[in-house]
XYZ file of C-alpha atoms in Angstrom:
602
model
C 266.779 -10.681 35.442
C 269.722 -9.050 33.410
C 269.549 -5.675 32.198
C 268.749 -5.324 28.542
C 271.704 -3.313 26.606
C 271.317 -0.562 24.559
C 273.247 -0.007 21.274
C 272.851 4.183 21.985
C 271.012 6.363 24.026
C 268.776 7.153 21.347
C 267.412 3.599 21.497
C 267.531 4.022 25.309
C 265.245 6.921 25.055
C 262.757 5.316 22.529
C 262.183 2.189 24.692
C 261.553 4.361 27.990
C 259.201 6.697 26.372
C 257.444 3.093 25.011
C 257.946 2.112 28.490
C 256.348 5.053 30.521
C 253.149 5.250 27.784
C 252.531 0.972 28.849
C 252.487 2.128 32.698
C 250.526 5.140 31.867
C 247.645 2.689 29.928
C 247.826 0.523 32.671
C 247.284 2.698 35.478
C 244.584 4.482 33.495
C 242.886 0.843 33.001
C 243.662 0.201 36.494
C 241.638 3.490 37.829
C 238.391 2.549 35.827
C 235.479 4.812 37.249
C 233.158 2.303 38.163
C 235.189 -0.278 40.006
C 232.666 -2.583 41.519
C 232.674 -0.040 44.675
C 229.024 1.110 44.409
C 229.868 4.002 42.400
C 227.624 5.550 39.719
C 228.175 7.230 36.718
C 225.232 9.942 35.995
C 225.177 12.166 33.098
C 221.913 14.649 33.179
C 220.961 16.716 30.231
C 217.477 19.137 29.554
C 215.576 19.779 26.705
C 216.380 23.580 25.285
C 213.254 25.785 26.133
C 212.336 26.124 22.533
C 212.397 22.111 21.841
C 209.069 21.057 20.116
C 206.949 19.369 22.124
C 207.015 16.361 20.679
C 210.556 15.923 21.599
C 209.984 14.030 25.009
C 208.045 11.421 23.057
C 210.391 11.023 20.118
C 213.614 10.561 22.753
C 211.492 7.911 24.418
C 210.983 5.872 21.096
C 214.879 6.338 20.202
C 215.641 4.469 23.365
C 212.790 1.757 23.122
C 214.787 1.639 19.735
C 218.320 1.337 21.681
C 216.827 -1.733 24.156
C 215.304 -3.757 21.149
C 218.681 -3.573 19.270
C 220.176 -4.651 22.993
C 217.136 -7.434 23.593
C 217.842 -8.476 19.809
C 214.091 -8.787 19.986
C 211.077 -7.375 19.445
C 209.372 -4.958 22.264
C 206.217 -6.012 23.696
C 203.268 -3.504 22.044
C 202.752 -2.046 25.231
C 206.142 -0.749 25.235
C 205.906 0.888 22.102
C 203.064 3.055 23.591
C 205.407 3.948 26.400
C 203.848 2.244 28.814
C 205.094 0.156 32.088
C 206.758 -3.229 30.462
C 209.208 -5.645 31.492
C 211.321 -8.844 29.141
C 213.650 -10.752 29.789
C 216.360 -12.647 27.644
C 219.322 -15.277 27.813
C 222.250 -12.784 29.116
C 219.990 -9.117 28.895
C 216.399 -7.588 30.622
C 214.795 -4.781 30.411
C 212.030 -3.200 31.671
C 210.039 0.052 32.073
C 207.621 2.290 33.920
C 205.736 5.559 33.535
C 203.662 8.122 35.914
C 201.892 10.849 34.738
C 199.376 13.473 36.372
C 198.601 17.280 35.874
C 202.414 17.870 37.395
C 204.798 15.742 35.981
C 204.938 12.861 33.330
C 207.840 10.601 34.300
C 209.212 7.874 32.718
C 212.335 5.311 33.378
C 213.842 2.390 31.367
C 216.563 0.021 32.809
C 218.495 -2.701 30.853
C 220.457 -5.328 32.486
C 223.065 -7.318 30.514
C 224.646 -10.249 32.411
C 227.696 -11.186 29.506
C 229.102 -14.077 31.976
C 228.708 -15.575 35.123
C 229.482 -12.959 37.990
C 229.190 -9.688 35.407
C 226.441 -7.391 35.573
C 225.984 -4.150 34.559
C 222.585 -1.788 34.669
C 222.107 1.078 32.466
C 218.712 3.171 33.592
C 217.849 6.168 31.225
C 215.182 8.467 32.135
C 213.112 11.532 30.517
C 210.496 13.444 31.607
C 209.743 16.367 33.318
C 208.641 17.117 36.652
C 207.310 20.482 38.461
C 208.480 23.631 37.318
C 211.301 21.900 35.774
C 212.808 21.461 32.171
C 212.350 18.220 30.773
C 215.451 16.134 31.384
C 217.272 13.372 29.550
C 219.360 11.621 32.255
C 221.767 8.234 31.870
C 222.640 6.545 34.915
C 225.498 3.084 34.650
C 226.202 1.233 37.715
C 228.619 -1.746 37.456
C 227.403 -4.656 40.096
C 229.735 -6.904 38.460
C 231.428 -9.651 41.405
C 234.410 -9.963 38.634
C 235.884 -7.428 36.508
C 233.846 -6.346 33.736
C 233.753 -3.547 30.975
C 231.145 -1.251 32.784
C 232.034 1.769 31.176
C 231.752 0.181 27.838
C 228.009 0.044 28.461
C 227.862 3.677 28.759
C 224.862 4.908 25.779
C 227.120 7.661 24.150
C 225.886 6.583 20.787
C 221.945 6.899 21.770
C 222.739 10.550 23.412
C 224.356 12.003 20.240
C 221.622 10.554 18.434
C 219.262 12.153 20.586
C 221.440 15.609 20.267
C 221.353 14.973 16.549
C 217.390 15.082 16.312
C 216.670 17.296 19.568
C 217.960 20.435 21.318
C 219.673 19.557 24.435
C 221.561 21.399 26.456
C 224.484 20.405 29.540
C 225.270 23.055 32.375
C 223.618 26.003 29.683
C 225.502 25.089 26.461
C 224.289 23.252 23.920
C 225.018 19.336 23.932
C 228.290 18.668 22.266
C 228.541 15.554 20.144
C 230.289 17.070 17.330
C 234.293 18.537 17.161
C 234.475 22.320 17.676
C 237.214 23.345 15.094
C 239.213 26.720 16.713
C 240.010 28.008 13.707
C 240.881 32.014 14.004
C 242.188 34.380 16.772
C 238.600 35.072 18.772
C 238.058 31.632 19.073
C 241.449 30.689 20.171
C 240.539 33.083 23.180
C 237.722 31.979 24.176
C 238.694 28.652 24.059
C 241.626 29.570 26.145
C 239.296 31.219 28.269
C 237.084 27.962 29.287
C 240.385 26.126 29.275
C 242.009 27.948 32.467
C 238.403 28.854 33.930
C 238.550 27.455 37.719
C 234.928 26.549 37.388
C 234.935 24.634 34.207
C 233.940 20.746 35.492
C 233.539 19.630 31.645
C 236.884 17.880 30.614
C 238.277 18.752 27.135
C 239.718 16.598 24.334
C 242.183 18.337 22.004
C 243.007 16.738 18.658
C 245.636 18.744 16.674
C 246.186 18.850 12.521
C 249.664 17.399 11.283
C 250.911 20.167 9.112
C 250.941 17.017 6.566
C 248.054 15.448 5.965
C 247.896 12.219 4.012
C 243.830 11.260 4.661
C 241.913 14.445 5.791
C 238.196 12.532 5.553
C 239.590 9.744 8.078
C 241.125 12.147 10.204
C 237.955 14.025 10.748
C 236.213 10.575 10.870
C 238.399 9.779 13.758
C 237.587 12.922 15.572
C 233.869 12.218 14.865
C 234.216 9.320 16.069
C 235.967 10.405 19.536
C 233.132 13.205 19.910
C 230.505 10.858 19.785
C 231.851 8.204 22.414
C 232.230 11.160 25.197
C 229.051 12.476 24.091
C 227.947 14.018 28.175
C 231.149 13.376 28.985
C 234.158 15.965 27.285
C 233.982 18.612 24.876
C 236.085 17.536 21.820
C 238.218 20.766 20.400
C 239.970 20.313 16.406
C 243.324 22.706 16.316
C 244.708 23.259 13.255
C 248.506 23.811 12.915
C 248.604 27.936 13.197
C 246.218 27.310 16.190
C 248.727 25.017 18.198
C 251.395 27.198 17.981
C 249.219 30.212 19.182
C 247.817 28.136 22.118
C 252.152 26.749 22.877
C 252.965 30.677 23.184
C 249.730 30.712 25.803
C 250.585 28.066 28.140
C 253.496 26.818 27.127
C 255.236 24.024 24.891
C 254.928 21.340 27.441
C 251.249 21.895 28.127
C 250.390 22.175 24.454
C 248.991 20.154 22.109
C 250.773 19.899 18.310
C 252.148 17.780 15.129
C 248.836 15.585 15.277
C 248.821 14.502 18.779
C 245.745 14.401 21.133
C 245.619 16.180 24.904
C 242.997 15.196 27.837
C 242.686 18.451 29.660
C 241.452 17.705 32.835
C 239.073 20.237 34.922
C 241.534 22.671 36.933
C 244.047 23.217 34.481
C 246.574 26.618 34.253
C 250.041 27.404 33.275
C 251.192 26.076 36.425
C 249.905 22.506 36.045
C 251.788 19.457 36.232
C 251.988 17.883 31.977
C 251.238 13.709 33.664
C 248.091 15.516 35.149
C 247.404 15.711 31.414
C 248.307 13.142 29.549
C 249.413 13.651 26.366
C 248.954 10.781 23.367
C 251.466 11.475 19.965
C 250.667 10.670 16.533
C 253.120 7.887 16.140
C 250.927 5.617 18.736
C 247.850 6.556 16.339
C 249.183 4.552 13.167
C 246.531 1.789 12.810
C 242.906 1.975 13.893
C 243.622 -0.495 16.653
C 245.542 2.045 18.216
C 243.314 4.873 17.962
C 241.019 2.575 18.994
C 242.650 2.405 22.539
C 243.434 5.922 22.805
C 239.574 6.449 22.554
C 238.944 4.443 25.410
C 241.427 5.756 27.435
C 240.031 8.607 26.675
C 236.477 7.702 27.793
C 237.712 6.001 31.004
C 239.669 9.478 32.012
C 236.092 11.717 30.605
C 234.419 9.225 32.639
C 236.290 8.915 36.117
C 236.201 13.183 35.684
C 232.514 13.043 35.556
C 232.112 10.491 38.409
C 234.246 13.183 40.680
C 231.896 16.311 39.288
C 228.829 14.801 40.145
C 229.615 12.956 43.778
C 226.714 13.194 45.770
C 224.564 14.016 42.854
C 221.602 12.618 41.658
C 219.188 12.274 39.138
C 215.660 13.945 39.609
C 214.171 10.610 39.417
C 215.276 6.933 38.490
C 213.591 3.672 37.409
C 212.992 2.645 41.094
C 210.892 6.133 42.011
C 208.952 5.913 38.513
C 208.140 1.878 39.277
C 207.320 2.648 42.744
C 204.873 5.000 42.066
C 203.285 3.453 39.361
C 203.061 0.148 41.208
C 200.851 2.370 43.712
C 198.392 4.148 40.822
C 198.018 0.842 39.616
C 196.808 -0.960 43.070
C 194.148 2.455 43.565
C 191.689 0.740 41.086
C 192.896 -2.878 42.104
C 191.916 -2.092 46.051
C 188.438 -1.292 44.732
C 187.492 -3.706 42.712
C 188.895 -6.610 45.157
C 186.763 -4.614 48.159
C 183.633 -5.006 46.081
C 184.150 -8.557 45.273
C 184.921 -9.239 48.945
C 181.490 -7.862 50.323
C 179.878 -9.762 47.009
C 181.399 -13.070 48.596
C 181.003 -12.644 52.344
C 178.629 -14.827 53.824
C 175.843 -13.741 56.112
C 176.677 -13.610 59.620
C 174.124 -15.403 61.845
C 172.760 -13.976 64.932
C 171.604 -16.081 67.796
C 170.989 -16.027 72.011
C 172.364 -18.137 73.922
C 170.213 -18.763 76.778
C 172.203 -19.009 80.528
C 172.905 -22.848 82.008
C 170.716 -24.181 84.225
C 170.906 -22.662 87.484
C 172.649 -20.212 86.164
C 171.875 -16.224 86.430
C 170.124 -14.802 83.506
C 172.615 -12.255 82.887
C 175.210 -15.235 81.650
C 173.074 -15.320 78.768
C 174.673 -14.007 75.349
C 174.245 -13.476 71.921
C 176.789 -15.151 69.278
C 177.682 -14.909 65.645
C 178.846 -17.973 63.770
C 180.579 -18.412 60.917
C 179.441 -19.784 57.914
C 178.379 -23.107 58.325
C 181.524 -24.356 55.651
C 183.843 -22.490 57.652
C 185.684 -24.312 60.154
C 187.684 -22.832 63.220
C 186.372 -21.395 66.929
C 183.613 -18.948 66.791
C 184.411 -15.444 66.752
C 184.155 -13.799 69.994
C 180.785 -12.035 70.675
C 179.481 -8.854 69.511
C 176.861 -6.690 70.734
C 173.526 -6.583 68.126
C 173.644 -2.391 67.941
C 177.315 -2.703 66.875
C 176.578 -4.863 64.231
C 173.497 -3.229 63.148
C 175.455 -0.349 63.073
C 178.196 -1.882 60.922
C 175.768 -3.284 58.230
C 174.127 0.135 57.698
C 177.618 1.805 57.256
C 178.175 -1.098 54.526
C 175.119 -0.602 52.964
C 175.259 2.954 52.653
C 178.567 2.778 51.227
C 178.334 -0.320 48.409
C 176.427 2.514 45.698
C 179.285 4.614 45.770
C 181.692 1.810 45.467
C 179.327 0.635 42.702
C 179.156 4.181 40.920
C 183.248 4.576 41.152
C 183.436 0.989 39.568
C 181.270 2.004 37.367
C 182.969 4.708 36.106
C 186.154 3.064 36.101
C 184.708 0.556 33.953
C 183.246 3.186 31.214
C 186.783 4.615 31.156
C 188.704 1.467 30.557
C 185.978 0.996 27.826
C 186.972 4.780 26.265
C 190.047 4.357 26.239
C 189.686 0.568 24.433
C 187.488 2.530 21.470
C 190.018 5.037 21.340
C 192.685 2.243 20.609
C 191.184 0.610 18.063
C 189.933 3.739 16.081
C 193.785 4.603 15.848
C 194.317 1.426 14.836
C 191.742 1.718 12.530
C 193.653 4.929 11.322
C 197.034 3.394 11.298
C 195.915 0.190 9.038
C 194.799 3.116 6.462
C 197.418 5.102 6.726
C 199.341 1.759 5.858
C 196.840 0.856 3.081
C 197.639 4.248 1.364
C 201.861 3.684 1.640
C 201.018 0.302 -0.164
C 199.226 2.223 -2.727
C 201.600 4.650 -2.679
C 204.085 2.640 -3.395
C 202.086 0.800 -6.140
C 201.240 3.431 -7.957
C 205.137 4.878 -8.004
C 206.239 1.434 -9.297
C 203.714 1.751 -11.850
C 204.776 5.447 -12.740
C 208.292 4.467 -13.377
C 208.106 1.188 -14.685
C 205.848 3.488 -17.517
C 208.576 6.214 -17.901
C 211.212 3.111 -18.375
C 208.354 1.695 -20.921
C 208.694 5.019 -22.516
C 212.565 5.269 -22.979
C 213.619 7.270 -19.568
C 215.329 6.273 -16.936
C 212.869 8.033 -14.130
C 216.459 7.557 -11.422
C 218.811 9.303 -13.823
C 218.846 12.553 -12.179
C 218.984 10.983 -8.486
C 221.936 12.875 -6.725
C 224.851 10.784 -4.696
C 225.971 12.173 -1.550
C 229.514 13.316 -1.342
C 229.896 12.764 2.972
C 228.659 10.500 5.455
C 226.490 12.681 6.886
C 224.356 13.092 3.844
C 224.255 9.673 3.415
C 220.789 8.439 5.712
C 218.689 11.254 4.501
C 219.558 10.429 0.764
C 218.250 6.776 1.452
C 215.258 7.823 3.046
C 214.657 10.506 0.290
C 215.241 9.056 -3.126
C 215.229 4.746 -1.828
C 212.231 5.061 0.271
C 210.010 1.988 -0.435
C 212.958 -0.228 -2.215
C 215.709 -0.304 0.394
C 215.681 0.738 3.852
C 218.616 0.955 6.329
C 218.388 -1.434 9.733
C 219.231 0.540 12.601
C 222.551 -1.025 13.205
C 223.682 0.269 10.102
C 222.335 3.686 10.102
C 224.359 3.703 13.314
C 227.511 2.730 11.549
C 227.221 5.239 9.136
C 227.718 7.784 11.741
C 231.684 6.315 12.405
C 232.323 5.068 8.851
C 235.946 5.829 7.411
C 235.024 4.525 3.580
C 236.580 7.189 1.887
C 234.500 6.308 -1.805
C 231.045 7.601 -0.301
C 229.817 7.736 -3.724
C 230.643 4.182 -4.713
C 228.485 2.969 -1.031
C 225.995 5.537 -2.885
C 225.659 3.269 -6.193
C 226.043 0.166 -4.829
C 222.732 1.045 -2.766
C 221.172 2.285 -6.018
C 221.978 -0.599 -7.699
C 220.246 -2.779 -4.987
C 217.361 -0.657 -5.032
C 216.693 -0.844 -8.938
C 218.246 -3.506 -10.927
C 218.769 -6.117 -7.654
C 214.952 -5.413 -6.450
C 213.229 -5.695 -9.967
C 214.799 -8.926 -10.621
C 214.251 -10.174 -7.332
C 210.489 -8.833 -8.599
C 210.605 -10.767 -11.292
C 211.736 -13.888 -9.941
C 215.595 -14.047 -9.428
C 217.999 -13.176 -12.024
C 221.855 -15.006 -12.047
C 223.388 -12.563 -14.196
C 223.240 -10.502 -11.144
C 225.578 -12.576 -8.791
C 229.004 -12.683 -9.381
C 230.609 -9.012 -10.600
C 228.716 -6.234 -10.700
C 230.144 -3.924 -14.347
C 227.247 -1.400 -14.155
C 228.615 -0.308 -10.520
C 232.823 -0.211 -10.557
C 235.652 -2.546 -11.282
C 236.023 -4.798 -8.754
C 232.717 -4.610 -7.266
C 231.014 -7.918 -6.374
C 227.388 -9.227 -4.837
C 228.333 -12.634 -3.372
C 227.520 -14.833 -0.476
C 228.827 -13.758 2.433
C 229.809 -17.591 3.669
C 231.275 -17.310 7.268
C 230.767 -14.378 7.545
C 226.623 -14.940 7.449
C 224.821 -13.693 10.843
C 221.279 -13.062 11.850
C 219.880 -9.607 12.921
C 216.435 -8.048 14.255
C 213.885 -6.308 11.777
C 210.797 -5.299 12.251
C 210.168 -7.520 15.035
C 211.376 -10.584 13.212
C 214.211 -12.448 12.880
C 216.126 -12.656 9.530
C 219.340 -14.224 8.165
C 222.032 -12.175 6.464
C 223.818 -14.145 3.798
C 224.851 -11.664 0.952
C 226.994 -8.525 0.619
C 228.176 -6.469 -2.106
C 232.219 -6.332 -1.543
C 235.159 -4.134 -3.180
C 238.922 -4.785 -1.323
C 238.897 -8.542 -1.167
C 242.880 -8.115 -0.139
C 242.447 -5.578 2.483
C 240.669 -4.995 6.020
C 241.532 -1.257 5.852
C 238.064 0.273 6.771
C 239.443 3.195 4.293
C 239.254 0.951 1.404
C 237.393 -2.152 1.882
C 233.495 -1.997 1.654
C 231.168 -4.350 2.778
C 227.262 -3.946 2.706
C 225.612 -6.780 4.391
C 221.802 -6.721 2.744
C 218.884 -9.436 3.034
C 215.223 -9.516 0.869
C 212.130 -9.448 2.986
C 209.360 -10.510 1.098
C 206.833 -9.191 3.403
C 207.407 -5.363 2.681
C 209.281 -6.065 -0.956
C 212.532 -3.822 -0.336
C 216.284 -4.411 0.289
C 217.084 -4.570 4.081
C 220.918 -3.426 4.495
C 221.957 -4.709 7.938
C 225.357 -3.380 8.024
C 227.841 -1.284 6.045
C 230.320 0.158 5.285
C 233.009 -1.723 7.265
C 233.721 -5.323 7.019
C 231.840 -7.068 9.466
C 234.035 -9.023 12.187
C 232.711 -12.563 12.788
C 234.359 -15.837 14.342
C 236.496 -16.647 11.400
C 237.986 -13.011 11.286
């Protein structure tokens, strides 16, 4: 192949720098942790000693949340009350048990996704506690894939930050990081230096400098977010601002630093003396688009992730799915054992004695007793038995069928306890339901008479300002007109939207003048451009982009959005809010926002 000629060595240098960061993506891909080779990847977290104690039940019910978003189907009820369950699906299974006694209360979920033939990839999440221990949140992935497959991908970093979000959890002592830690004076420029050249430290770090000029600050930080959360267990990511680079280039050095908006992976092990490939260091210039963050943050992930695998050889969880199942498959066979013992002696025919007498001319002695079988049993006769020894055996029966018959008993009345107790919470849960709906009713009625009156009972509703206050404004001043989906609460947490406050009205707009018409019967003044909102603000059909997603157990089709940037897919200007009506609760169901949605046309 000819060589390629160069015009100057300038151009020379640019195309082996582009050269040496392609063989440095491709030996990271190359190197992915789990490899097929029976290798695990095991992140274990515990509960802070001052968690409530309802924490260990509200982590469970975030990941029966993550499995039914992964199922794309509803739970079965069972599951919901964190009990042993198992479903299975086209490509995807999950399943789960529990064990619980004075000591412990353990419980395991696995899900299985199969994407094509010869991929397969399990994800098991525990949490529980066992004796004398914290209670632990632990995530297990293990790639038993035949052909290449995205294991790591799989990897719940989303489900553990939301768990960090709601929950205290801490990882080797410190407190769960899922967020950037900005170093930001002198004291903590030391002590991050500190942790950075510590021998002991096994937690990689991700460094993310400031550009002294910054054109987008909100999606910068979004982009940091956004790298926190995927190595969530994983790294620790650090935010330097400009003065701060150029204090930590005078500590170890220009080569080893980090500055002028690039990103750093320090691996565990680092000092002055360490080798900058060992390292790797990503510029700002590959960072233009979001396709290219995009890949740094995997890269990222696979490096945080291959770190972690090499930390933790030999490790293991406190317990997995297969303990927890095992276990609970023998509890579950105690009460089985019984009751199939009981029905055994109820159905055992009566064993007939008789003497043989000896043959003629025979000795007296060759005489015998026998016991037959039942005359509708077929076979040889069972060898013979002497009549003490089967005396014997029948009294030891007999004396032991009450106690059978008192432990069945009381099995029995328990079962039937704990049935009562079911359906008085039900009981309690259809009223607590009955007073939303009349909750509800009565609000409607409230403001629809303050509206009657002149006022405008929404005028003083607040619009969040940042992302983060974004979820708890729905739920606070929306509650009972328009309700996020999980997806897109999840979305929320990596949108780049820079208007938050437009997203804001456009969801206020659903919730009052889109939901009173819908009321009311449908109104078409509403379709088309929406004035009240923004220029250039429009509730259409969503055409090919239409999709179905899982609510409430049910399965509903999404076929209208709210759109502003019809000439741009820059997530920093183009908004899309997928929404649907459900008649059955009368709100606005948003299944996705703020981003527009990818589908097979796009």
């Amino acid at each position: 192949m000819p060589q390629r000629r160069f015009k100057s060595i300038e151009e020379w240098k640019r195309e082996e720098q582009a050269r040496r960061r392609r063989e440095a993506s491709r030996q990271i891909e190359q190197k992915a942790p789990l490899s097929g080779d029976g290798r695990k990847l095991r992140v274990e977290v515990e509960f802070a000693p001052h968690a409530d104690s309802s924490a260990i039940r509200e982590c469970r019910s975030m990941v029966l949340e993550w499995l039914q978003d992964g199922m794309e189907r509803k739970l079965p009820r069972k599951a919901l009350r964190h009990r042993s369950f198992a479903l299975s699906g086209n490509e995807s299974a999950c399943r789960a048990a529990r064990i619980r006694d004075g000591r412990k209360d353990r419980w395991a979920a696995q899900f299985e996704r199969n994407p094509a033939a010869g991929q397969a990839t399990v994800v098991e999440v525990i949490v529980g506690h066992h004796e004398g221990r914290l209670p632990v949140v632990g995530i297990e992935v293990v790639d038993r894939s035949v052909v290449p497959a995205d294991s790591i991908g799989e990897y719940p970093a989303e489900l553990l930050a939301a768990m960090a979000q709601r929950v205290p959890l801490l990882q080797q002592g410190r407190a769960l990081s899922h967020w950037p830690v900005a170093v930001d004076s002198a004291e903590t420029m030391q002590a991050f230096h500190r942790m950075l050249v510590d021998p002991r430290r096994e937690t990689p770090f991700a460094v993310v400098s400031v550009p002294p000029e910054v054109d987008d600050p909100q999606a910068l930080r979004s982009r940091w977010r956004a790298l926190a959360r995927a190595l969530t267990g994983l790294a620790i990511v650090w935010s330097l601002p400009p003065a701060m680079t150029y204090r930590l280039s005078d500590l170890v050095g220009k080569p080893l630093s980090v500055f002028l908006g690039a990103w750093r992976f320090y691996r565990p092990g680092f000092d002055h003396r360490a080798s900058k490939s060992d390292h790797p260091l990503f510029l700002k210039n590959r960072m233009d688009d979001e396709r290219g963050v995009a890949e740094i943050r995997r890269q990222f992930l696979l490096m945080a992730a291959e770190e972690r695998m090499r930390a933790g050889a030999g490790s293991a969880l406190p317990f997995d799915y297969r303990t927890v199942m095992r276990e609970a498959g023998e509890a579950a066979r105690g009460p089985g054992r019984l009751i199939s013992f009981l029905g055994s002696l109820t159905r055992r025919p009566a064993q007939r004695v008789e003497y043989s007498p000896a043959p003629p001319g025979g000795s007296a002695a060759a005489g015998r007793l026998l016991t037959d079988r039942a005359p509708d049993q077929s076979g040889p006769a069972p060898a013979a038995v002497r009549e003490p020894a089967a005396r014997a055996a029948r009294r030891t029966a007999r004396s032991e069928v009450p106690l059978l018959r008192r432990k069945l008993r009381a099995a029995t009345e328990k079962a039937r306890t704990r049935s009562s107790r079911y359906e008085r919470v039900k009981q309690r849960a259809a009223a607590a339901e009955r007073e939303r709906d009349e909750a509800r009713r009565r609000a409607e009625q409230l403001a629809g008479l303050v509206r009657s009156l002149g006022g405008n009972p929404d005028a003083e509703t607040p619009f969040p300002t940042m992302w983060p206050e974004f979820a708890p404004w729905c739920e606070e001043n929306l509650a009972g007109r328009l309700v996020l989906a999980a997806p897109a609460g999840r979305e929320l947490a990596g949108a780049e939207f820079e208007d938050v406050g437009l997203a804001a009205r456009c969801l206020n707009w659903l919730a009052l003048d889109y939901r009173d018409a819908r009321l009311q019967g449908g109104d078409p003044r509403l379709h088309g451009r929406i004035e009240d909102i923004a220029d250039g603000v429009f509730n259409l059909p969503c055409g090919g982009d239409s999709f179905e997603c899982s609510w409430e157990g049910r399965r509903h089709r999404v076929e209208w959005h709210i759109k502003r940037g019809a000439n741009t897919r820059n997530p920093r200007r183009c908004l899309r809010i997928y929404y649907f009506w459900d008649e059955e609760t009368r709100q606005v169901v948003v299944a996705s926002m703020p981003a527009h949605r990818r589908s097979a046309l796009t």
